[in-house]
Every structure is written in structure tokens, then in C-alpha cells.
Coordinates of C-alpha atoms and ligand atoms in Angstrom, one line a residue:
X3 CA -66.3 46.9 -17.5
X4 CA -63.8 48.0 -19.4
X5 CA -62.7 45.6 -21.5
X6 CA -59.2 45.2 -23.5
X7 CA -58.9 43.8 -26.9
X8 CA -55.7 41.3 -26.7
X9 CA -54.4 39.0 -28.6
X10 CA -52.2 35.9 -26.5
X11 CA -49.9 34.2 -28.0
X12 CA -47.6 31.8 -27.2
X13 CA -46.6 27.5 -26.9
X14 CA -49.4 25.7 -25.2
X15 CA -47.4 24.5 -22.3
X16 CA -48.8 23.5 -18.7
X17 CA -48.9 26.5 -17.9
X18 CA -49.3 28.4 -21.3
X19 CA -52.5 26.3 -20.6
X20 CA -53.2 27.0 -17.2
X21 CA -52.4 31.2 -18.3
X22 CA -54.7 30.4 -21.1
X23 CA -57.3 29.2 -18.0
X24 CA -57.2 32.8 -16.3
X25 CA -57.5 34.6 -19.4
X26 CA -60.9 33.3 -20.8
X27 CA -62.6 33.2 -17.1
X28 CA -61.7 37.0 -17.0
X29 CA -64.3 39.2 -18.1
X30 CA -62.0 41.8 -18.1
X31 CA -60.2 40.1 -21.3
X32 CA -61.7 40.0 -24.9
X33 CA -60.0 37.9 -26.8
X34 CA -59.6 38.8 -30.7
X35 CA -56.8 35.7 -30.6
X36 CA -55.2 32.9 -29.3
X37 CA -51.6 33.0 -31.6
X38 CA -48.9 30.0 -31.5
X39 CA -45.2 30.1 -32.0
X40 CA -43.0 26.5 -31.8
X41 CA -41.5 27.3 -27.9
X42 CA -43.1 24.6 -26.1
X43 CA -43.7 21.3 -28.2
X44 CA -43.9 23.0 -31.9
X45 CA -46.8 25.4 -33.5
X46 CA -48.7 23.3 -34.7
X47 CA -49.1 21.0 -32.2
X48 CA -49.7 24.0 -29.5
X49 CA -52.1 25.7 -32.1
X50 CA -54.5 21.7 -31.0
X51 CA -54.0 22.5 -27.3
X52 CA -55.0 26.0 -27.5
X53 CA -58.0 24.7 -28.8
X54 CA -58.4 21.4 -25.7
X55 CA -58.1 24.1 -23.5
X56 CA -60.8 26.4 -25.3
X57 CA -63.2 23.4 -25.5
X58 CA -62.5 23.2 -21.7
X59 CA -63.0 26.3 -21.1
X60 CA -66.1 26.5 -23.6
X61 CA -65.0 29.6 -25.8
X62 CA -64.1 27.8 -28.8
X63 CA -65.5 30.9 -30.2
X64 CA -61.8 32.2 -30.0
X65 CA -59.9 31.4 -32.9
X66 CA -56.7 30.2 -33.2
X67 CA -54.1 30.6 -35.9
X68 CA -50.3 28.9 -35.7
X69 CA -47.4 31.5 -35.8
X70 CA -43.4 30.4 -36.7
X71 CA -42.6 26.9 -36.8
X72 CA -39.1 28.2 -36.0
X73 CA -36.8 30.7 -33.9
X74 CA -35.2 33.9 -36.8
X75 CA -32.1 32.7 -37.7
X76 CA -31.2 29.4 -35.6
X77 CA -31.9 25.8 -35.1
X78 CA -35.1 25.4 -32.8
X79 CA -35.8 23.2 -30.1
X80 CA -37.8 22.0 -27.8
X81 CA -38.9 21.4 -24.8
X82 CA -41.1 18.7 -24.5
X83 CA -38.7 17.4 -22.1
X84 CA -40.5 19.3 -19.3
X85 CA -43.9 19.3 -20.8
X86 CA -44.1 16.7 -22.4
X87 CA -44.1 15.3 -25.5
X88 CA -47.6 16.8 -26.4
X89 CA -47.1 19.7 -24.0
X90 CA -49.8 19.3 -22.2
X91 CA -48.0 16.8 -19.7
X92 CA -49.0 13.1 -21.8
X93 CA -52.9 13.0 -19.6
X94 CA -53.8 12.6 -22.4
X95 CA -56.4 15.2 -23.2
X96 CA -58.3 14.9 -26.4
X97 CA -58.0 16.5 -29.9
X98 CA -61.0 19.6 -29.9
X99 CA -63.6 18.6 -32.3
X100 CA -64.1 20.8 -35.0
X101 CA -61.7 23.4 -33.9
X102 CA -59.8 24.1 -37.0
X103 CA -56.1 25.6 -36.2
X104 CA -55.9 28.0 -38.9
X105 CA -52.8 29.7 -40.4
X106 CA -50.6 32.5 -40.5
X107 CA -50.6 34.5 -37.1
X108 CA -48.5 36.3 -38.0
X109 CA -50.9 38.5 -39.9
X110 CA -53.2 37.9 -37.6
X111 CA -51.2 39.5 -34.7
X112 CA -50.8 42.4 -37.7
X113 CA -54.9 42.8 -38.6
X114 CA -56.1 43.0 -35.4
X115 CA -53.1 45.7 -34.8
X116 CA -54.2 47.9 -37.9
X117 CA -58.4 47.1 -36.8
X118 CA -57.9 48.0 -33.7
X119 CA -58.1 51.0 -31.8
X120 CA -56.0 49.5 -28.3
X121 CA -54.5 46.3 -28.7
X122 CA -52.7 44.1 -25.6
X123 CA -51.0 41.6 -26.6
X124 CA -49.6 39.6 -23.9
X125 CA -46.1 36.5 -25.5
X126 CA -46.2 34.4 -23.2
X127 CA -43.6 31.9 -25.6
X128 CA -40.4 32.9 -27.5
X129 CA -41.0 35.6 -28.8
X130 CA -39.9 35.0 -32.5
X131 CA -44.3 35.9 -33.8
X132 CA -43.8 38.7 -32.3
X133 CA -39.9 39.9 -34.2
X134 CA -41.3 39.4 -37.4
X135 CA -44.4 41.1 -37.4
X136 CA -42.7 44.0 -35.9
X137 CA -40.2 43.1 -39.0
X138 CA -42.8 43.4 -41.5
X139 CA -45.0 46.3 -40.8
X140 CA -43.7 49.1 -38.4
X141 CA -46.3 51.0 -37.5
X142 CA -49.2 48.6 -37.4
X143 CA -47.8 48.8 -33.4
X144 CA -49.0 52.5 -33.3
X145 CA -52.0 50.5 -31.7
X146 CA -50.4 48.4 -29.4
X147 CA -51.2 50.1 -26.0
X148 CA -49.5 47.0 -23.5
X149 CA -47.0 44.2 -24.2
X150 CA -46.5 42.1 -22.1
X151 CA -43.7 39.6 -22.6
X152 CA -43.4 35.8 -20.2
X153 CA -39.4 35.6 -20.2
X154 CA -35.8 36.6 -19.1
X155 CA -34.6 37.1 -16.0
X156 CA -32.8 39.3 -14.3
X157 CA -31.1 39.0 -10.7
X158 CA -32.1 35.1 -11.0
X159 CA -30.3 32.5 -11.9
X160 CA -31.1 31.0 -15.2
X161 CA -33.8 27.4 -16.8
X162 CA -31.0 26.9 -19.7
X163 CA -27.9 28.4 -18.7
X164 CA -26.8 29.5 -15.7
X165 CA -28.1 33.4 -16.8
X166 CA -31.6 32.4 -19.7
X167 CA -35.0 31.5 -19.4
X168 CA -35.8 29.8 -22.2
X169 CA -38.5 32.1 -24.5
X170 CA -35.2 34.3 -24.7
X171 CA -32.9 31.7 -24.7
X172 CA -35.2 29.1 -27.2
X173 CA -34.8 32.7 -30.0
X174 CA -32.1 35.1 -29.0
X175 CA -33.2 37.4 -31.5
X176 CA -36.4 37.5 -31.9
X177 CA -36.2 38.7 -28.0
X178 CA -33.4 40.9 -28.8
X179 CA -35.3 42.5 -32.1
X180 CA -38.9 42.4 -29.7
X181 CA -36.9 44.8 -27.3
X182 CA -34.8 47.2 -30.0
X183 CA -37.6 47.5 -32.5
X184 CA -41.2 47.6 -30.5
X185 CA -40.4 51.1 -29.0
X186 CA -42.4 50.9 -26.4
X187 CA -42.1 50.2 -23.2
X188 CA -42.0 45.6 -22.8
X189 CA -43.1 44.8 -19.0
X190 CA -40.7 42.0 -19.0
X191 CA -43.4 39.3 -16.2
X192 CA -39.3 37.3 -15.4
X193 CA -38.3 34.6 -13.0
X194 CA -37.4 36.9 -10.6
X195 CA -40.7 37.3 -9.9
X196 CA -42.7 33.8 -11.6
X197 CA -40.4 31.8 -9.9
X198 CA -42.3 33.3 -6.7
X199 CA -45.5 31.5 -9.0
X200 CA -45.7 27.5 -7.1
X201 CA -48.4 25.1 -7.2
X202 CA -47.8 23.7 -4.4
X203 CA -50.5 20.0 -3.9
X204 CA -51.5 22.1 -0.7
X205 CA -52.9 24.8 -2.9
X206 CA -53.7 22.1 -5.8
X207 CA -55.6 19.7 -2.7
X208 CA -57.6 22.7 -2.3
X209 CA -58.9 22.8 -5.9
X210 CA -60.3 19.8 -5.9
X211 CA -62.2 21.2 -2.7
X212 CA -63.5 23.3 -4.9
X213 CA -63.9 20.9 -7.9
X214 CA -66.9 19.2 -5.0
X215 CA -67.7 22.2 -3.9
X216 CA -67.9 24.3 -7.1
X217 CA -69.5 21.0 -9.4
X218 CA -66.9 21.9 -11.9
X219 CA -64.2 19.8 -12.7
X220 CA -60.4 22.6 -12.6
X221 CA -59.2 20.5 -10.7
X222 CA -59.0 17.4 -11.2
X223 CA -58.1 18.8 -15.6
X224 CA -55.0 21.1 -13.7
X225 CA -54.2 18.5 -11.7
X226 CA -53.9 16.0 -15.3
X227 CA -52.2 18.3 -16.5
X228 CA -49.4 18.9 -13.9
X229 CA -48.1 15.7 -13.2
X230 CA -46.0 15.6 -14.7
X231 CA -45.0 19.1 -14.9
X232 CA -44.6 18.5 -10.6
X233 CA -42.5 15.1 -11.7
X234 CA -39.6 17.7 -14.0
X235 CA -39.3 19.9 -10.6
X236 CA -39.0 17.3 -7.9
X237 CA -36.1 15.9 -10.8
X238 CA -34.2 19.2 -11.4
X239 CA -35.0 21.0 -8.5
X240 CA -36.1 20.2 -5.7
X241 CA -39.6 22.0 -5.3
X242 CA -42.5 19.9 -4.6
X243 CA -44.9 21.4 -6.8
X244 CA -44.6 23.3 -10.5
X245 CA -43.7 26.9 -10.9
X246 CA -46.3 28.7 -13.2
X247 CA -44.6 31.1 -15.1
X248 CA -47.5 32.0 -18.0
X249 CA -50.7 32.7 -15.9
X250 CA -48.3 35.1 -13.4
X251 CA -48.5 37.9 -17.6
X252 CA -52.3 37.7 -17.6
X253 CA -53.1 37.7 -13.4
X254 CA -50.7 40.9 -13.7
X255 CA -52.3 42.2 -16.7
X256 CA -55.6 41.9 -14.9
X257 CA -54.1 43.1 -11.9
X258 CA -50.6 45.4 -12.0
X259 CA -50.6 45.9 -8.2
X260 CA -50.0 42.5 -7.9
X261 CA -46.2 43.4 -9.0
X262 CA -43.9 46.0 -8.1
X263 CA -40.7 46.4 -10.6
X264 CA -38.6 49.3 -12.1
X265 CA -38.4 51.1 -15.7
X266 CA -34.7 50.3 -17.8
X267 CA -33.1 49.8 -20.7
X268 CA -33.0 46.3 -21.6
X269 CA -30.7 44.2 -24.0
X270 CA -31.2 40.7 -25.1
X271 CA -27.9 38.5 -25.5
X272 CA -27.8 36.5 -28.6
X273 CA -24.3 34.2 -28.5
X274 CA -22.1 32.4 -26.7
X275 CA -22.5 31.8 -23.3
X276 CA -24.1 34.2 -22.5
X277 CA -27.2 33.9 -25.5
X278 CA -30.4 34.8 -24.2
X279 CA -29.7 36.8 -21.2
X280 CA -31.6 39.2 -20.6
X281 CA -29.5 41.9 -19.8
X282 CA -31.1 44.6 -17.7
X283 CA -29.3 48.0 -17.1
X284 CA -30.9 48.8 -14.0
X285 CA -28.1 52.0 -12.9
X286 CA -28.5 53.2 -16.5
X287 CA -24.9 52.3 -16.9
X288 CA -25.7 53.0 -20.2
X289 CA -27.4 56.4 -20.8
X290 CA -30.9 55.0 -22.7
X291 CA -33.9 55.3 -22.6
X292 CA -35.8 52.9 -21.1
X293 CA -37.3 50.2 -23.3
X294 CA -38.1 48.2 -20.5
X295 CA -40.2 48.2 -17.1
X296 CA -38.9 45.1 -14.7
X297 CA -41.1 43.1 -12.2
X298 CA -39.0 42.1 -9.6
X299 CA -41.2 42.0 -7.1
X300 CA -44.7 39.9 -6.6
X301 CA -47.5 38.9 -4.0
X302 CA -48.1 35.7 -4.3
X303 CA -50.8 35.3 -1.9
X304 CA -53.2 37.2 -4.0
X305 CA -51.5 35.6 -7.7
X306 CA -53.2 32.5 -6.4
X307 CA -56.2 34.9 -4.6
X308 CA -57.3 36.3 -8.3
X309 CA -56.4 33.1 -10.1
X310 CA -58.2 30.8 -8.6
X311 CA -61.0 32.9 -7.9
X312 CA -61.1 33.6 -11.3
X313 CA -61.1 30.0 -12.5
X314 CA -64.2 29.4 -9.8
X315 CA -66.1 32.3 -10.9
X316 CA -66.7 33.4 -6.7
X317 CA -64.9 36.0 -4.9
X318 CA -61.5 36.5 -3.6
X319 CA -61.7 36.7 -0.2
X320 CA -63.6 32.8 -0.2
X321 CA -60.2 32.1 -0.9
X322 CA -58.5 34.3 0.6
X323 CA -58.7 32.2 4.5
X324 CA -58.0 29.0 3.1
X325 CA -54.7 30.7 0.9
X326 CA -53.0 32.7 3.6
X327 CA -53.9 29.2 6.3
X328 CA -52.1 27.0 3.1
X329 CA -49.2 29.6 2.3
X330 CA -48.5 30.5 6.4
X331 CA -48.1 26.3 6.7
X332 CA -45.6 26.3 3.6
X333 CA -43.7 28.7 4.8
Ligands
LIG409 C1 -41.7 29.9 -20.0 O1 -40.5 28.5 -20.8 C2 -42.3 27.7 -21.0 O2 -41.5 26.8 -21.0 C3 -42.5 28.3 -20.0 O3 -44.0 27.7 -21.0 C4 -42.6 29.2 -20.0 O4 -43.0 31.3 -20.5 C5 -40.1 30.1 -18.3 O5 -38.9 29.7 -18.5
LIG410 CA1 -44.8 29.4 -22.4

């Protein structure tokens, strides 16, 4: 099996934690390190949370680096209203034992790019760290083979303003800089597709059945950290369940066929009422060379089959019939 060297740049965060769990349970991904950025929670708290997930997954061998503390040019606004004060839904998950959050996340990203022949970056928080690394040493990015960013939206409405998604809204200058300067297509896993990934009470119940069958306590852990997120989604959007954005970025890296999309030039607005909006030139009106691949279709059942089969270490075929039943009854 071909293994890819991957850096996960994140702000854990409830859905970031689920994304980390999926990545750590996937043998195709050789996670070189996890870098944290200030987003859902400040980057030091994000580092502590990443360690908690590593401990839960039995992967304390993977290093965690703290990255930027604040966005490139503006005041930092966290999403603790969505993810809880601790970023993990205030579920009382204990600090990991023995792990340490290392400094210099931006340097780690550059060192990895310089050392390895081909690197994948999955960025599931604001793009501050990536922008800082790019600003410092653009040449290092020659070895970047794939860049996936959870962020933005094209046709779907925003979640921080009518048009802006949180990661790009939190650091619009960072996002704009990366879109302008990365020099390779950004695979944008935006709200158009992630909004369709809803962890419902029924799926969670099924996970607890799988816990019993396998002796694992994945469902119990996921239930504990998502309870806060469920309440938030009900209060804000009248959604029963929670939208789990970030794991779709990891799933796409494992199985690109789960999503469909199109190439386009994209820019990110940095000022005014549309601050943080990803402006996707779908019709190529600007006549510019595409710098992004915008996902606009997703196979939701395929995502959950992959997600659960990896978390429980079983075949997708085992999961699919029950999922089908759940999803048909929910549709
Ligand atoms: C994104 O913002 C954060 O709240 C989530 O972790 C996700 O990365 C969704 O807008
Ligand atoms: Ca995130």
C-alpha cells in the first residue's frame, strides 16, 4: 500500500478531533505531525486537545506542534461558543499523560516540506500557519503534492456571515494569501459539501452498537465530545445532530471519488461585509488560470461507511446495510 506523508494543520475543535481520529485510523496516511492554529480554540489549547486524541487513539508517537497564536492581520475570534470553552465540548476529557506540545509549528511544516519528496497537507482550520510558511519559504512548497483545505463555500450560505465560512472568516488575509500564492490547486472542501455530513442521533446510536460488538468505546467518546455540538446545531440551525465538516477533508484525501467538483479561480475577500467569502469564478469570467478545485458533490453514505469502517477497523460492507437503512429512514 502506498503511504503518504501528511501534515494535519488543525484547530481541535470537535470536528477536527473526528478528522484526526479518521486520519490516525487510516494506514494510507503517514501522519508526520499535527500542527495547531488558533481557530476554534487558541493554538495552545488546540495542541492539548490534539494530544488527548492521540492518547485515545494510542498514537502518542506522533508529534504535535503549536502554530500561530493570532491571525495574520486582525483580532482573533475563537469559536468556543460552538466547540465549548475547552474545544472538546466540555466533556471533561482529561489531559493526555506524558505528551508535550512542541513549539514552532510553522517551522515544522517547512522542515517537513524540505525533507520529504512528496507531502500532503490537510488544513482544517484557518490558513494562518500555511500563509506564514509560504511567506517565509515559497520554494519549500515545491514538494507539496496535495493541498486540501476545509473552508469556504461557493453556493451554500456561510456560517459566520451570510457568505463566509469560519476558517476563512477567522483569518481572511491568511486564506487570501494562500489562494493567491500556493502555486498549486487548493482542493476546497467547503460548506457546499460538508453541510451534507450530519452525524445524526441514529448514526451515533449505531456507533454505540458497534462499541458493544467490538469492545471499543469510540461511539461513547464521540457521543461525549459531540453533545455540546448537537445542542449548538439545534439552537442555531434547528438541525438534529451535528455537521461534521473536517473529517470530510480527510475522507477526500483517502477516497477522492467520494466527492465531485470543478476547477475554478478562487479569491478570498478580506474586507467589508463579505469578509472571508470565497469568491469562486465558476464561469471563468475573470479568465484566470484555476487555482482551486471546488467540491460541490458528496456521497454522504459513502463518507459514513468509510468513517465508521476505519474507526472500528472493519469492512465497509459490514457498515453499509445498516447505514442505508438509517439514511433511507432519515431522508
Ligand atoms: C470549520 O470551522 C470550524 O468550526 C470547524 O472545525 C471547521 O473546520 C467549519 O466552518
Ligand atoms: Ca477545524
